[in-house]
Short mmCIF file of C-alpha atoms in Angstrom, two decimals:
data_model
loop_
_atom_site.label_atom_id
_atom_site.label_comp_id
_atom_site.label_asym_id
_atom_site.label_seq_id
_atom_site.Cartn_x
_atom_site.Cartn_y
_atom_site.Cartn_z
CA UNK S 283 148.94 129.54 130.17
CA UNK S 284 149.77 130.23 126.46
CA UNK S 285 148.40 126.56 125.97
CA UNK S 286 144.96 126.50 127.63
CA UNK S 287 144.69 130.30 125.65
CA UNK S 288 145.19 128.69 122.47
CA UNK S 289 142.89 125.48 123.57
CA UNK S 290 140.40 127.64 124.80
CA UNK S 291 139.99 129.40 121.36
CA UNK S 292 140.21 126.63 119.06
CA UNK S 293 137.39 125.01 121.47
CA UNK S 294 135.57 128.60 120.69
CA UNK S 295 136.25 128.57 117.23
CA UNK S 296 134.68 124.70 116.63
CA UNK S 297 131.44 125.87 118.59
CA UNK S 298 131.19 128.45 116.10
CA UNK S 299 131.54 126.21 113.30
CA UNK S 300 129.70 123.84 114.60
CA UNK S 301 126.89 126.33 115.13
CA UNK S 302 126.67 127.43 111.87
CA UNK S 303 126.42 123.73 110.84
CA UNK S 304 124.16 123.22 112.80
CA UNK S 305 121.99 126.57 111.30
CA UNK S 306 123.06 125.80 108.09
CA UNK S 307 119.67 125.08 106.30
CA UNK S 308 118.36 128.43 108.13
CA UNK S 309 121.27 130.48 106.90
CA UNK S 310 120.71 128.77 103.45
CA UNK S 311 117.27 130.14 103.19
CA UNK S 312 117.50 133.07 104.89
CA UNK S 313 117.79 136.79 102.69
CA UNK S 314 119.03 140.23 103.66
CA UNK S 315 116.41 142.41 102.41
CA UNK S 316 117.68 145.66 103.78
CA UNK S 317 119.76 147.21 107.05
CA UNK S 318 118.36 148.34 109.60
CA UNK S 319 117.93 152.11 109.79
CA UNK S 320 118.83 154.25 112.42
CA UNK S 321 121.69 152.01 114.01
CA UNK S 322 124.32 154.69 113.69
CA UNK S 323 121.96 157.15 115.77
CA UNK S 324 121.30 154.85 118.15
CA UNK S 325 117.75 153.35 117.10
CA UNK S 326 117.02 150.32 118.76
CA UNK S 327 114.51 148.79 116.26
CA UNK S 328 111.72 146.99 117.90
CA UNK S 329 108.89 146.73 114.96
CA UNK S 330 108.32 146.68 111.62
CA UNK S 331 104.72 146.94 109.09
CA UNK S 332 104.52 146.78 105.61
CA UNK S 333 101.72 149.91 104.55
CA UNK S 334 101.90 149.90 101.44
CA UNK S 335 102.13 146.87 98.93
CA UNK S 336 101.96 148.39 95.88
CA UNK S 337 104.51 150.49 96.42
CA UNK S 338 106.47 148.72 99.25
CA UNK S 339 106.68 150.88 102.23
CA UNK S 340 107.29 150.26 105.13
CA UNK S 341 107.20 151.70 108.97
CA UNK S 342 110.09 150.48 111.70
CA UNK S 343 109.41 152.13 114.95
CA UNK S 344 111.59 151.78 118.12
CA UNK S 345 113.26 153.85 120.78
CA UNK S 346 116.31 156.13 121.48
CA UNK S 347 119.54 154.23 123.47
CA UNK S 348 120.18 157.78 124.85
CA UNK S 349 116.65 158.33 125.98
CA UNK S 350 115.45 161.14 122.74
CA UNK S 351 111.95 160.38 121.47
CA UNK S 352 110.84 157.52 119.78
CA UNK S 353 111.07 157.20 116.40
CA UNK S 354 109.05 155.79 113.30
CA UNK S 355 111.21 155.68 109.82
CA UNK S 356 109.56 154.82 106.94
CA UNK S 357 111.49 153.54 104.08
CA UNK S 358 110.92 152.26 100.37
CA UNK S 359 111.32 148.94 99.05
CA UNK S 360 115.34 149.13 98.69
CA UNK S 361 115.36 150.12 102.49
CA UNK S 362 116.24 153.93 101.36
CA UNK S 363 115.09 156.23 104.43
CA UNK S 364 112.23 158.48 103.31
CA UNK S 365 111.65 160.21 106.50
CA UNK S 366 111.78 159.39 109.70
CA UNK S 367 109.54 160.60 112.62
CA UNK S 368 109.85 161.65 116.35
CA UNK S 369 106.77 160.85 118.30
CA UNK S 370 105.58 163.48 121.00
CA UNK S 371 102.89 162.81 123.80
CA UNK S 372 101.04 166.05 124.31
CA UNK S 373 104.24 168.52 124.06
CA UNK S 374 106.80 166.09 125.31
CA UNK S 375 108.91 163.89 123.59
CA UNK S 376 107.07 160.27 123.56
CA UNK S 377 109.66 157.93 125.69
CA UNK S 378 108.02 154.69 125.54
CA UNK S 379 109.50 151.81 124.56
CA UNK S 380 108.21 152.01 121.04
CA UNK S 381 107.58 148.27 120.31
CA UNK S 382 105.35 146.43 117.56
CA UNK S 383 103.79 148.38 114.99
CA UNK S 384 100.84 148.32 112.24
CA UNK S 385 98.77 150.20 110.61
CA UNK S 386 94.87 150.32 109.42
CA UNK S 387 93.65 152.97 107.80
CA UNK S 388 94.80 156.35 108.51
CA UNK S 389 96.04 155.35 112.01
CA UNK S 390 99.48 153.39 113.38
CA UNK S 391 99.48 151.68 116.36
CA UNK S 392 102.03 151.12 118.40
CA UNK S 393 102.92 148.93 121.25
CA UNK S 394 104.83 150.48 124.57
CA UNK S 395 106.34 148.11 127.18
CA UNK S 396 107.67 151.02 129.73
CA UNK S 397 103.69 151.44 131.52
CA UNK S 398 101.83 148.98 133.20
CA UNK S 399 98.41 149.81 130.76
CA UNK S 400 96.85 147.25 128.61
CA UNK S 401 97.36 148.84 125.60
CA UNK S 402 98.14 150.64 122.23
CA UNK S 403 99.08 153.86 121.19
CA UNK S 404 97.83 155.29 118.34
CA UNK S 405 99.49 158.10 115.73
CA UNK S 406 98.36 159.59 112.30
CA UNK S 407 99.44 157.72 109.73
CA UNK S 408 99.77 161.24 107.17
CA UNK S 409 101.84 162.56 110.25
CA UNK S 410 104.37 159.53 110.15
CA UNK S 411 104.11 159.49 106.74
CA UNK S 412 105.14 163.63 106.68
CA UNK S 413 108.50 163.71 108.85
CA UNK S 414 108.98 165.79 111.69
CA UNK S 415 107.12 165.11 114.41
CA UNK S 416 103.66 162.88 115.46
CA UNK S 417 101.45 163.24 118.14
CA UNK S 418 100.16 160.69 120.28
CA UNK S 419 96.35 160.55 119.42
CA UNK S 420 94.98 158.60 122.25
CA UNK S 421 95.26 154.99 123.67
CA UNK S 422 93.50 151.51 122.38
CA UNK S 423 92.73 149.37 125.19
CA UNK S 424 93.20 145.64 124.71
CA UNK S 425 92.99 142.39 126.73
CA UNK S 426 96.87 141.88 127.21
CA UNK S 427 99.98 144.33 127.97
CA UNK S 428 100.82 143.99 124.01
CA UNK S 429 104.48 143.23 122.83
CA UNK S 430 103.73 143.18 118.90
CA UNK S 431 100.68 144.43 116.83
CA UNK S 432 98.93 143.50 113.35
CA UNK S 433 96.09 144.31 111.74
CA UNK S 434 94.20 141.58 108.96
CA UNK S 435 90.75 142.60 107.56
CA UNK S 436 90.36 145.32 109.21
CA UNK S 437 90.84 143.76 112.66
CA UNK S 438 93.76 144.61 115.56
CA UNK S 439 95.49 141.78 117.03
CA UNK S 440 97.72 141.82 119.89
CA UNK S 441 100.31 139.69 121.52
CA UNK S 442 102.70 139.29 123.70
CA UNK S 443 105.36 137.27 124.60
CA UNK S 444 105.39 134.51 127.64
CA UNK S 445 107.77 135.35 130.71
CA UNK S 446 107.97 132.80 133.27
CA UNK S 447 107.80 134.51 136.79
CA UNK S 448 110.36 134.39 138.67
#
């Protein structure tokens, strides 16, 4: 037993090897820019915008593991936390899955997998931007249920990701 144990793991340990081999020019090129905030309270991230390039801000939005609201952090170019935000819907704490994220103007936009509607919902960007909490503003409809979000020239595009039926 002790022998297909210790087989076993060296078989483990040259996949792993061999996968980062294998990765090797991705891991080569690839930077940490920042952690992830949130992680120790349970964030799962899900998006990310950059909303301000002069100053580099940026917005990561996701939802709660233990089921509190969703959040939006914004942090500055070193990843510091500024604030972060808990989104309501009406006067309940906004449960959706919190997905992709952008911005234009003085509105965010935010996709939510957990309803069946083709669409966005949409936040003050000066409430985000304050802490505490932000209210859901109203919905975006758009061709697709969206995964991820961007905006370019003033223009919303939406995606989402292929699932084969099953």
């Amino acid at each position: 037993i002790a022998g297909i144990v210790l087989g076993l793991a060296v078989i483990l340990g040259l996949v792993k090897v061999g996968e980062r081999l294998f990765l090797a020019p991705f891991y080569f090129n690839a930077t940490t820019e920042f952690k992830t905030p949130g992680l120790a309270d349970g964030l799962v991230q899900q998006g990310f915008d950059l909303i301000d390039e002069e100053n580099d801000k940026f917005l990561v939005s996701g939802y709660m593991k233990n089921g509190d609201a969703s959040r939006v952090y914004v942090l500055d170019e070193k990843g510091k936390v500024l604030v972060h935000t808990e989104l309501k819907d009406g006067d309940n704490d906004y449960l959706g899955h919190c997905g992709g994220i952008t911005h234009d103007g003085e509105y965010v936009y935010i996709s939510n997998d957990d309803n069946d509607a083709m669409s966005l919902d949409v936040f003050k960007l000066s409430d985000i931007l304050d802490g505490g909490d932000a209210k859901k503003q109203g919905s975006v409809y758009v061709y697709q249920k969206p995964a991820f979000c961007y905006v370019i020239d003033g223009k919303l595009y939406t995606g989402n990701f292929h699932r084969e039926e099953t």
